[in-house]
Amino acid sequence: MPVTLHLIRQPIVPLEAEVISPDTLGGLSNAEIRSLVVYHGKRHLALGEFFDVEGERSDEIVIHGVLDKVRWIGRAMSKGTVTVHGSVGMHLGAYMTGGRIEVHGHASDWIGAEMKNGFIHVHGNAGGQVGAAYRGSLAGMSNGLIIIDGSAGLEVGMRMRRGIIVIGGPARDFTGLQMKGGTIVLQSGAEIRAGAWMNRGTIISLKALQLMPTFAYSTTATPTFVMLLAKYMKSFGVPIPCAASTGTYRIYAGDTSVSDKGEILIWQPGT
């Protein structure tokens, strides 16, 4: 039986609730879960003042409610599952090293920030800095998979090193800012400055992109790794075209203002 949380009191200011994690709740009784400390502004309050709690001692957490002001859910989690039915606030799954988070709604900024492993799937829209490095940090996500079905905000994948980010809707400016590795898949393209100052890594766009002049055309092809990626992502319901009969990719190297090791692939459907 999962631990099920129902929001019963809407926070007035952001609620810091990093205790909502399988690593913390997995071994606790119902009473112990209710007594866990959360931070409502400067006040230290019990989790039970905001959530009705059902179940105990489970690595499976289910949350219901409008959680726009609830932050840090799944922070640094290493196992188990978190399923949110509703919207959710900032820093979802930040620093996570394992497990699975699924949101049936929208999510705010810094989803999976600096995550090291695990899986996050948001079925709605996302804010900015998905899988990114925090301000002053040199590295964003270093492994794992993030899927956003809807749109995303600024700086998706900023300074990411490894892992995969998939954005179903359009992304805003600076997608892949200062990328150092990993793969970003843009199913609906992005606004301007994609790949700015990227050193390494790959951005795959299935729609046309307005590239910066510091990206140089390299070749037209469908690399083998794209075929492998397409096969892997098929199990997650993410289609990535790769058949020669349907089209090919124009490949650009950059950002040549800092490196020519990064690449942007833009899908060109066949005629």
mmCIF file with all atom_site columns, N, CA and C in Angstrom, residues 57-117:
data_model
loop_
_atom_site.group_PDB
_atom_site.id
_atom_site.type_symbol
_atom_site.label_atom_id
_atom_site.label_alt_id
_atom_site.label_comp_id
_atom_site.label_asym_id
_atom_site.label_entity_id
_atom_site.label_seq_id
_atom_site.pdbx_PDB_ins_code
_atom_site.Cartn_x
_atom_site.Cartn_y
_atom_site.Cartn_z
_atom_site.occupancy
_atom_site.B_iso_or_equiv
_atom_site.pdbx_formal_charge
_atom_site.auth_seq_id
_atom_site.auth_comp_id
_atom_site.auth_asym_id
_atom_site.auth_atom_id
_atom_site.pdbx_PDB_model_num
ATOM 1   N N  . ARG A 1 57  ? 5.251  3.183  5.817   1.00 0.00 ? 57  ARG A N  1
ATOM 2   C CA . ARG A 1 57  ? 6.346  2.258  5.496   1.00 0.00 ? 57  ARG A CA 1
ATOM 3   C C  . ARG A 1 57  ? 6.286  1.746  4.053   1.00 0.00 ? 57  ARG A C  1
ATOM 4   N N  . SER A 1 58  ? 6.349  2.674  3.123   1.00 0.00 ? 58  SER A N  1
ATOM 5   C CA . SER A 1 58  ? 6.314  2.295  1.711   1.00 0.00 ? 58  SER A CA 1
ATOM 6   C C  . SER A 1 58  ? 7.232  3.208  0.910   1.00 0.00 ? 58  SER A C  1
ATOM 7   N N  . ASP A 1 59  ? 7.882  2.631  -0.107  1.00 0.00 ? 59  ASP A N  1
ATOM 8   C CA . ASP A 1 59  ? 8.720  3.407  -1.014  1.00 0.00 ? 59  ASP A CA 1
ATOM 9   C C  . ASP A 1 59  ? 7.900  4.022  -2.148  1.00 0.00 ? 59  ASP A C  1
ATOM 10  N N  . GLU A 1 60  ? 6.592  3.802  -2.134  1.00 0.00 ? 60  GLU A N  1
ATOM 11  C CA . GLU A 1 60  ? 5.707  4.348  -3.156  1.00 0.00 ? 60  GLU A CA 1
ATOM 12  C C  . GLU A 1 60  ? 4.894  5.493  -2.552  1.00 0.00 ? 60  GLU A C  1
ATOM 13  N N  . ILE A 1 61  ? 5.025  6.687  -3.116  1.00 0.00 ? 61  ILE A N  1
ATOM 14  C CA . ILE A 1 61  ? 4.329  7.873  -2.612  1.00 0.00 ? 61  ILE A CA 1
ATOM 15  C C  . ILE A 1 61  ? 3.397  8.405  -3.690  1.00 0.00 ? 61  ILE A C  1
ATOM 16  N N  . VAL A 1 62  ? 2.159  8.687  -3.294  1.00 0.00 ? 62  VAL A N  1
ATOM 17  C CA . VAL A 1 62  ? 1.178  9.283  -4.197  1.00 0.00 ? 62  VAL A CA 1
ATOM 18  C C  . VAL A 1 62  ? 0.691  10.575 -3.565  1.00 0.00 ? 62  VAL A C  1
ATOM 19  N N  . ILE A 1 63  ? 0.686  11.662 -4.348  1.00 0.00 ? 63  ILE A N  1
ATOM 20  C CA . ILE A 1 63  ? 0.321  12.976 -3.815  1.00 0.00 ? 63  ILE A CA 1
ATOM 21  C C  . ILE A 1 63  ? -0.802 13.560 -4.658  1.00 0.00 ? 63  ILE A C  1
ATOM 22  N N  . HIS A 1 64  ? -1.805 14.126 -3.991  1.00 0.00 ? 64  HIS A N  1
ATOM 23  C CA . HIS A 1 64  ? -2.932 14.768 -4.664  1.00 0.00 ? 64  HIS A CA 1
ATOM 24  C C  . HIS A 1 64  ? -3.041 16.216 -4.205  1.00 0.00 ? 64  HIS A C  1
ATOM 25  N N  . GLY A 1 65  ? -3.283 17.118 -5.159  1.00 0.00 ? 65  GLY A N  1
ATOM 26  C CA . GLY A 1 65  ? -3.537 18.504 -4.786  1.00 0.00 ? 65  GLY A CA 1
ATOM 27  C C  . GLY A 1 65  ? -2.877 19.498 -5.719  1.00 0.00 ? 65  GLY A C  1
ATOM 28  N N  . VAL A 1 66  ? -3.207 20.759 -5.511  1.00 0.00 ? 66  VAL A N  1
ATOM 29  C CA . VAL A 1 66  ? -2.572 21.860 -6.242  1.00 0.00 ? 66  VAL A CA 1
ATOM 30  C C  . VAL A 1 66  ? -1.320 22.243 -5.456  1.00 0.00 ? 66  VAL A C  1
ATOM 31  N N  . LEU A 1 67  ? -0.176 21.781 -5.938  1.00 0.00 ? 67  LEU A N  1
ATOM 32  C CA . LEU A 1 67  ? 1.069  21.859 -5.168  1.00 0.00 ? 67  LEU A CA 1
ATOM 33  C C  . LEU A 1 67  ? 2.043  22.893 -5.730  1.00 0.00 ? 67  LEU A C  1
ATOM 34  N N  . ASP A 1 68  ? 1.515  23.935 -6.374  1.00 0.00 ? 68  ASP A N  1
ATOM 35  C CA . ASP A 1 68  ? 2.381  24.931 -7.010  1.00 0.00 ? 68  ASP A CA 1
ATOM 36  C C  . ASP A 1 68  ? 3.377  25.556 -6.044  1.00 0.00 ? 68  ASP A C  1
ATOM 37  N N  . LYS A 1 69  ? 3.009  25.668 -4.782  1.00 0.00 ? 69  LYS A N  1
ATOM 38  C CA . LYS A 1 69  ? 3.887  26.289 -3.788  1.00 0.00 ? 69  LYS A CA 1
ATOM 39  C C  . LYS A 1 69  ? 4.658  25.280 -2.957  1.00 0.00 ? 69  LYS A C  1
ATOM 40  N N  . VAL A 1 70  ? 4.557  24.006 -3.292  1.00 0.00 ? 70  VAL A N  1
ATOM 41  C CA . VAL A 1 70  ? 5.281  22.967 -2.550  1.00 0.00 ? 70  VAL A CA 1
ATOM 42  C C  . VAL A 1 70  ? 6.558  22.637 -3.308  1.00 0.00 ? 70  VAL A C  1
ATOM 43  N N  . ARG A 1 71  ? 7.699  22.865 -2.668  1.00 0.00 ? 71  ARG A N  1
ATOM 44  C CA . ARG A 1 71  ? 9.000  22.744 -3.323  1.00 0.00 ? 71  ARG A CA 1
ATOM 45  C C  . ARG A 1 71  ? 9.803  21.552 -2.801  1.00 0.00 ? 71  ARG A C  1
ATOM 46  N N  . TRP A 1 72  ? 10.757 21.122 -3.625  1.00 0.00 ? 72  TRP A N  1
ATOM 47  C CA . TRP A 1 72  ? 11.763 20.117 -3.269  1.00 0.00 ? 72  TRP A CA 1
ATOM 48  C C  . TRP A 1 72  ? 11.190 18.716 -3.091  1.00 0.00 ? 72  TRP A C  1
ATOM 49  N N  . ILE A 1 73  ? 10.034 18.408 -3.651  1.00 0.00 ? 73  ILE A N  1
ATOM 50  C CA . ILE A 1 73  ? 9.534  17.036 -3.593  1.00 0.00 ? 73  ILE A CA 1
ATOM 51  C C  . ILE A 1 73  ? 10.528 16.110 -4.305  1.00 0.00 ? 73  ILE A C  1
ATOM 52  N N  . GLY A 1 74  ? 10.862 15.001 -3.650  1.00 0.00 ? 74  GLY A N  1
ATOM 53  C CA . GLY A 1 74  ? 11.795 14.036 -4.235  1.00 0.00 ? 74  GLY A CA 1
ATOM 54  C C  . GLY A 1 74  ? 13.236 14.486 -4.242  1.00 0.00 ? 74  GLY A C  1
ATOM 55  N N  . ARG A 1 75  ? 13.593 15.464 -3.417  1.00 0.00 ? 75  ARG A N  1
ATOM 56  C CA . ARG A 1 75  ? 14.972 15.949 -3.397  1.00 0.00 ? 75  ARG A CA 1
ATOM 57  C C  . ARG A 1 75  ? 15.936 14.820 -3.020  1.00 0.00 ? 75  ARG A C  1
ATOM 58  N N  . ALA A 1 76  ? 16.921 14.600 -3.870  1.00 0.00 ? 76  ALA A N  1
ATOM 59  C CA . ALA A 1 76  ? 17.996 13.630 -3.626  1.00 0.00 ? 76  ALA A CA 1
ATOM 60  C C  . ALA A 1 76  ? 17.489 12.208 -3.424  1.00 0.00 ? 76  ALA A C  1
ATOM 61  N N  . MET A 1 77  ? 16.289 11.880 -3.880  1.00 0.00 ? 77  MET A N  1
ATOM 62  C CA . MET A 1 77  ? 15.775 10.522 -3.712  1.00 0.00 ? 77  MET A CA 1
ATOM 63  C C  . MET A 1 77  ? 16.637 9.533  -4.490  1.00 0.00 ? 77  MET A C  1
ATOM 64  N N  . SER A 1 78  ? 16.739 8.321  -3.954  1.00 0.00 ? 78  SER A N  1
ATOM 65  C CA . SER A 1 78  ? 17.586 7.305  -4.580  1.00 0.00 ? 78  SER A CA 1
ATOM 66  C C  . SER A 1 78  ? 16.816 6.053  -4.971  1.00 0.00 ? 78  SER A C  1
ATOM 67  N N  . LYS A 1 79  ? 15.532 5.989  -4.612  1.00 0.00 ? 79  LYS A N  1
ATOM 68  C CA . LYS A 1 79  ? 14.763 4.767  -4.856  1.00 0.00 ? 79  LYS A CA 1
ATOM 69  C C  . LYS A 1 79  ? 13.274 5.101  -4.835  1.00 0.00 ? 79  LYS A C  1
ATOM 70  N N  . GLY A 1 80  ? 12.459 4.094  -5.167  1.00 0.00 ? 80  GLY A N  1
ATOM 71  C CA . GLY A 1 80  ? 11.031 4.234  -5.031  1.00 0.00 ? 80  GLY A CA 1
ATOM 72  C C  . GLY A 1 80  ? 10.392 5.097  -6.102  1.00 0.00 ? 80  GLY A C  1
ATOM 73  N N  . THR A 1 81  ? 9.125  5.426  -5.884  1.00 0.00 ? 81  THR A N  1
ATOM 74  C CA . THR A 1 81  ? 8.369  6.223  -6.845  1.00 0.00 ? 81  THR A CA 1
ATOM 75  C C  . THR A 1 81  ? 7.620  7.348  -6.144  1.00 0.00 ? 81  THR A C  1
ATOM 76  N N  . VAL A 1 82  ? 7.481  8.459  -6.860  1.00 0.00 ? 82  VAL A N  1
ATOM 77  C CA . VAL A 1 82  ? 6.631  9.567  -6.427  1.00 0.00 ? 82  VAL A CA 1
ATOM 78  C C  . VAL A 1 82  ? 5.690  9.872  -7.587  1.00 0.00 ? 82  VAL A C  1
ATOM 79  N N  . THR A 1 83  ? 4.384  9.809  -7.338  1.00 0.00 ? 83  THR A N  1
ATOM 80  C CA . THR A 1 83  ? 3.390  10.115 -8.360  1.00 0.00 ? 83  THR A CA 1
ATOM 81  C C  . THR A 1 83  ? 2.550  11.280 -7.885  1.00 0.00 ? 83  THR A C  1
ATOM 82  N N  . VAL A 1 84  ? 2.515  12.349 -8.681  1.00 0.00 ? 84  VAL A N  1
ATOM 83  C CA . VAL A 1 84  ? 1.781  13.560 -8.323  1.00 0.00 ? 84  VAL A CA 1
ATOM 84  C C  . VAL A 1 84  ? 0.578  13.697 -9.241  1.00 0.00 ? 84  VAL A C  1
ATOM 85  N N  . HIS A 1 85  ? -0.599 13.837 -8.644  1.00 0.00 ? 85  HIS A N  1
ATOM 86  C CA . HIS A 1 85  ? -1.817 14.111 -9.395  1.00 0.00 ? 85  HIS A CA 1
ATOM 87  C C  . HIS A 1 85  ? -2.181 15.575 -9.145  1.00 0.00 ? 85  HIS A C  1
ATOM 88  N N  . GLY A 1 86  ? -1.705 16.441 -10.014 1.00 0.00 ? 86  GLY A N  1
ATOM 89  C CA . GLY A 1 86  ? -1.869 17.877 -9.847  1.00 0.00 ? 86  GLY A CA 1
ATOM 90  C C  . GLY A 1 86  ? -0.586 18.583 -10.237 1.00 0.00 ? 86  GLY A C  1
ATOM 91  N N  . SER A 1 87  ? -0.562 19.875 -10.095 1.00 0.00 ? 87  SER A N  1
ATOM 92  C CA . SER A 1 87  ? 0.633  20.657 -10.402 1.00 0.00 ? 87  SER A CA 1
ATOM 93  C C  . SER A 1 87  ? 1.613  20.571 -9.242  1.00 0.00 ? 87  SER A C  1
ATOM 94  N N  . VAL A 1 88  ? 2.870  20.948 -9.511  1.00 0.00 ? 88  VAL A N  1
ATOM 95  C CA . VAL A 1 88  ? 3.891  20.840 -8.479  1.00 0.00 ? 88  VAL A CA 1
ATOM 96  C C  . VAL A 1 88  ? 4.873  21.996 -8.602  1.00 0.00 ? 88  VAL A C  1
ATOM 97  N N  . GLY A 1 89  ? 5.485  22.373 -7.465  1.00 0.00 ? 89  GLY A N  1
ATOM 98  C CA . GLY A 1 89  ? 6.352  23.539 -7.418  1.00 0.00 ? 89  GLY A CA 1
ATOM 99  C C  . GLY A 1 89  ? 7.790  23.263 -7.814  1.00 0.00 ? 89  GLY A C  1
ATOM 100 N N  . MET A 1 90  ? 8.653  24.208 -7.483  1.00 0.00 ? 90  MET A N  1
ATOM 101 C CA . MET A 1 90  ? 10.044 24.213 -7.942  1.00 0.00 ? 90  MET A CA 1
ATOM 102 C C  . MET A 1 90  ? 10.873 23.076 -7.345  1.00 0.00 ? 90  MET A C  1
ATOM 103 N N  . HIS A 1 91  ? 11.972 22.761 -8.035  1.00 0.00 ? 91  HIS A N  1
ATOM 104 C CA . HIS A 1 91  ? 13.023 21.845 -7.578  1.00 0.00 ? 91  HIS A CA 1
ATOM 105 C C  . HIS A 1 91  ? 12.566 20.395 -7.470  1.00 0.00 ? 91  HIS A C  1
ATOM 106 N N  . LEU A 1 92  ? 11.581 19.991 -8.260  1.00 0.00 ? 92  LEU A N  1
ATOM 107 C CA . LEU A 1 92  ? 11.136 18.603 -8.261  1.00 0.00 ? 92  LEU A CA 1
ATOM 108 C C  . LEU A 1 92  ? 12.283 17.681 -8.667  1.00 0.00 ? 92  LEU A C  1
ATOM 109 N N  . GLY A 1 93  ? 12.598 16.708 -7.825  1.00 0.00 ? 93  GLY A N  1
ATOM 110 C CA . GLY A 1 93  ? 13.632 15.728 -8.158  1.00 0.00 ? 93  GLY A CA 1
ATOM 111 C C  . GLY A 1 93  ? 15.039 16.265 -8.252  1.00 0.00 ? 93  GLY A C  1
ATOM 112 N N  . ALA A 1 94  ? 15.290 17.434 -7.703  1.00 0.00 ? 94  ALA A N  1
ATOM 113 C CA . ALA A 1 94  ? 16.648 17.981 -7.731  1.00 0.00 ? 94  ALA A CA 1
ATOM 114 C C  . ALA A 1 94  ? 17.602 17.046 -6.989  1.00 0.00 ? 94  ALA A C  1
ATOM 115 N N  . TYR A 1 95  ? 18.772 16.852 -7.545  1.00 0.00 ? 95  TYR A N  1
ATOM 116 C CA . TYR A 1 95  ? 19.831 16.017 -6.960  1.00 0.00 ? 95  TYR A CA 1
ATOM 117 C C  . TYR A 1 95  ? 19.458 14.529 -6.875  1.00 0.00 ? 95  TYR A C  1
ATOM 118 N N  . MET A 1 96  ? 18.381 14.089 -7.503  1.00 0.00 ? 96  MET A N  1
ATOM 119 C CA . MET A 1 96  ? 17.984 12.686 -7.346  1.00 0.00 ? 96  MET A CA 1
ATOM 120 C C  . MET A 1 96  ? 19.028 11.755 -7.952  1.00 0.00 ? 96  MET A C  1
ATOM 121 N N  . THR A 1 97  ? 19.161 10.578 -7.347  1.00 0.00 ? 97  THR A N  1
ATOM 122 C CA . THR A 1 97  ? 20.145 9.595  -7.797  1.00 0.00 ? 97  THR A CA 1
ATOM 123 C C  . THR A 1 97  ? 19.499 8.290  -8.248  1.00 0.00 ? 97  THR A C  1
ATOM 124 N N  . GLY A 1 98  ? 18.179 8.185  -8.139  1.00 0.00 ? 98  GLY A N  1
ATOM 125 C CA . GLY A 1 98  ? 17.500 6.978  -8.553  1.00 0.00 ? 98  GLY A CA 1
ATOM 126 C C  . GLY A 1 98  ? 16.014 7.086  -8.300  1.00 0.00 ? 98  GLY A C  1
ATOM 127 N N  . GLY A 1 99  ? 15.274 6.083  -8.758  1.00 0.00 ? 99  GLY A N  1
ATOM 128 C CA . GLY A 1 99  ? 13.833 6.104  -8.569  1.00 0.00 ? 99  GLY A CA 1
ATOM 129 C C  . GLY A 1 99  ? 13.106 6.765  -9.729  1.00 0.00 ? 99  GLY A C  1
ATOM 130 N N  . ARG A 1 100 ? 11.813 6.973  -9.539  1.00 0.00 ? 100 ARG A N  1
ATOM 131 C CA . ARG A 1 100 ? 10.953 7.479  -10.608 1.00 0.00 ? 100 ARG A CA 1
ATOM 132 C C  . ARG A 1 100 ? 9.980  8.514  -10.050 1.00 0.00 ? 100 ARG A C  1
ATOM 133 N N  . ILE A 1 101 ? 9.829  9.628  -10.779 1.00 0.00 ? 101 ILE A N  1
ATOM 134 C CA . ILE A 1 101 ? 8.839  10.656 -10.447 1.00 0.00 ? 101 ILE A CA 1
ATOM 135 C C  . ILE A 1 101 ? 7.938  10.853 -11.653 1.00 0.00 ? 101 ILE A C  1
ATOM 136 N N  . GLU A 1 102 ? 6.635  10.854 -11.430 1.00 0.00 ? 102 GLU A N  1
ATOM 137 C CA . GLU A 1 102 ? 5.682  11.083 -12.509 1.00 0.00 ? 102 GLU A CA 1
ATOM 138 C C  . GLU A 1 102 ? 4.671  12.126 -12.062 1.00 0.00 ? 102 GLU A C  1
ATOM 139 N N  . VAL A 1 103 ? 4.461  13.141 -12.896 1.00 0.00 ? 103 VAL A N  1
ATOM 140 C CA . VAL A 1 103 ? 3.554  14.245 -12.576 1.00 0.00 ? 103 VAL A CA 1
ATOM 141 C C  . VAL A 1 103 ? 2.439  14.288 -13.612 1.00 0.00 ? 103 VAL A C  1
ATOM 142 N N  . HIS A 1 104 ? 1.211  14.131 -13.155 1.00 0.00 ? 104 HIS A N  1
ATOM 143 C CA . HIS A 1 104 ? 0.044  14.252 -14.027 1.00 0.00 ? 104 HIS A CA 1
ATOM 144 C C  . HIS A 1 104 ? -0.486 15.684 -13.900 1.00 0.00 ? 104 HIS A C  1
ATOM 145 N N  . GLY A 1 105 ? 0.261  16.593 -14.475 1.00 0.00 ? 105 GLY A N  1
ATOM 146 C CA . GLY A 1 105 ? -0.027 18.016 -14.364 1.00 0.00 ? 105 GLY A CA 1
ATOM 147 C C  . GLY A 1 105 ? 1.204  18.787 -14.787 1.00 0.00 ? 105 GLY A C  1
ATOM 148 N N  . HIS A 1 106 ? 1.264  20.063 -14.403 1.00 0.00 ? 106 HIS A N  1
ATOM 149 C CA . HIS A 1 106 ? 2.396  20.918 -14.754 1.00 0.00 ? 106 HIS A CA 1
ATOM 150 C C  . HIS A 1 106 ? 3.417  20.963 -13.615 1.00 0.00 ? 106 HIS A C  1
ATOM 151 N N  . ALA A 1 107 ? 4.633  21.354 -13.944 1.00 0.00 ? 107 ALA A N  1
ATOM 152 C CA . ALA A 1 107 ? 5.687  21.502 -12.945 1.00 0.00 ? 107 ALA A CA 1
ATOM 153 C C  . ALA A 1 107 ? 6.423  22.812 -13.177 1.00 0.00 ? 107 ALA A C  1
ATOM 154 N N  . SER A 1 108 ? 7.061  23.306 -12.131 1.00 0.00 ? 108 SER A N  1
ATOM 155 C CA . SER A 1 108 ? 7.716  24.606 -12.190 1.00 0.00 ? 108 SER A CA 1
ATOM 156 C C  . SER A 1 108 ? 9.200  24.467 -12.556 1.00 0.00 ? 108 SER A C  1
ATOM 157 N N  . ASP A 1 109 ? 10.005 25.441 -12.166 1.00 0.00 ? 109 ASP A N  1
ATOM 158 C CA . ASP A 1 109 ? 11.423 25.511 -12.544 1.00 0.00 ? 109 ASP A CA 1
ATOM 159 C C  . ASP A 1 109 ? 12.275 24.463 -11.832 1.00 0.00 ? 109 ASP A C  1
ATOM 160 N N  . TRP A 1 110 ? 13.454 24.213 -12.433 1.00 0.00 ? 110 TRP A N  1
ATOM 161 C CA . TRP A 1 110 ? 14.522 23.392 -11.848 1.00 0.00 ? 110 TRP A CA 1
ATOM 162 C C  . TRP A 1 110 ? 14.107 21.928 -11.659 1.00 0.00 ? 110 TRP A C  1
ATOM 163 N N  . ILE A 1 111 ? 13.330 21.378 -12.568 1.00 0.00 ? 111 ILE A N  1
ATOM 164 C CA . ILE A 1 111 ? 13.023 19.943 -12.530 1.00 0.00 ? 111 ILE A CA 1
ATOM 165 C C  . ILE A 1 111 ? 14.316 19.155 -12.755 1.00 0.00 ? 111 ILE A C  1
ATOM 166 N N  . GLY A 1 112 ? 14.604 18.218 -11.862 1.00 0.00 ? 112 GLY A N  1
ATOM 167 C CA . GLY A 1 112 ? 15.785 17.363 -12.028 1.00 0.00 ? 112 GLY A CA 1
ATOM 168 C C  . GLY A 1 112 ? 17.094 18.114 -12.048 1.00 0.00 ? 112 GLY A C  1
ATOM 169 N N  . ALA A 1 113 ? 17.144 19.255 -11.410 1.00 0.00 ? 113 ALA A N  1
ATOM 170 C CA . ALA A 1 113 ? 18.389 20.030 -11.394 1.00 0.00 ? 113 ALA A CA 1
ATOM 171 C C  . ALA A 1 113 ? 19.522 19.213 -10.782 1.00 0.00 ? 113 ALA A C  1
ATOM 172 N N  . GLU A 1 114 ? 20.618 19.110 -11.496 1.00 0.00 ? 114 GLU A N  1
ATOM 173 C CA . GLU A 1 114 ? 21.823 18.410 -11.043 1.00 0.00 ? 114 GLU A CA 1
ATOM 174 C C  . GLU A 1 114 ? 21.547 16.952 -10.654 1.00 0.00 ? 114 GLU A C  1
ATOM 175 N N  . MET A 1 115 ? 20.518 16.341 -11.248 1.00 0.00 ? 115 MET A N  1
ATOM 176 C CA . MET A 1 115 ? 20.242 14.935 -10.945 1.00 0.00 ? 115 MET A CA 1
ATOM 177 C C  . MET A 1 115 ? 21.362 14.046 -11.463 1.00 0.00 ? 115 MET A C  1
ATOM 178 N N  . LYS A 1 116 ? 21.578 12.929 -10.776 1.00 0.00 ? 116 LYS A N  1
ATOM 179 C CA . LYS A 1 116 ? 22.651 12.004 -11.133 1.00 0.00 ? 116 LYS A CA 1
ATOM 180 C C  . LYS A 1 116 ? 22.128 10.718 -11.751 1.00 0.00 ? 116 LYS A C  1
ATOM 181 N N  . ASN A 1 117 ? 20.865 10.426 -11.526 1.00 0.00 ? 117 ASN A N  1
ATOM 182 C CA . ASN A 1 117 ? 20.236 9.258  -12.140 1.00 0.00 ? 117 ASN A CA 1
ATOM 183 C C  . ASN A 1 117 ? 18.752 9.294  -11.813 1.00 0.00 ? 117 ASN A C  1
#
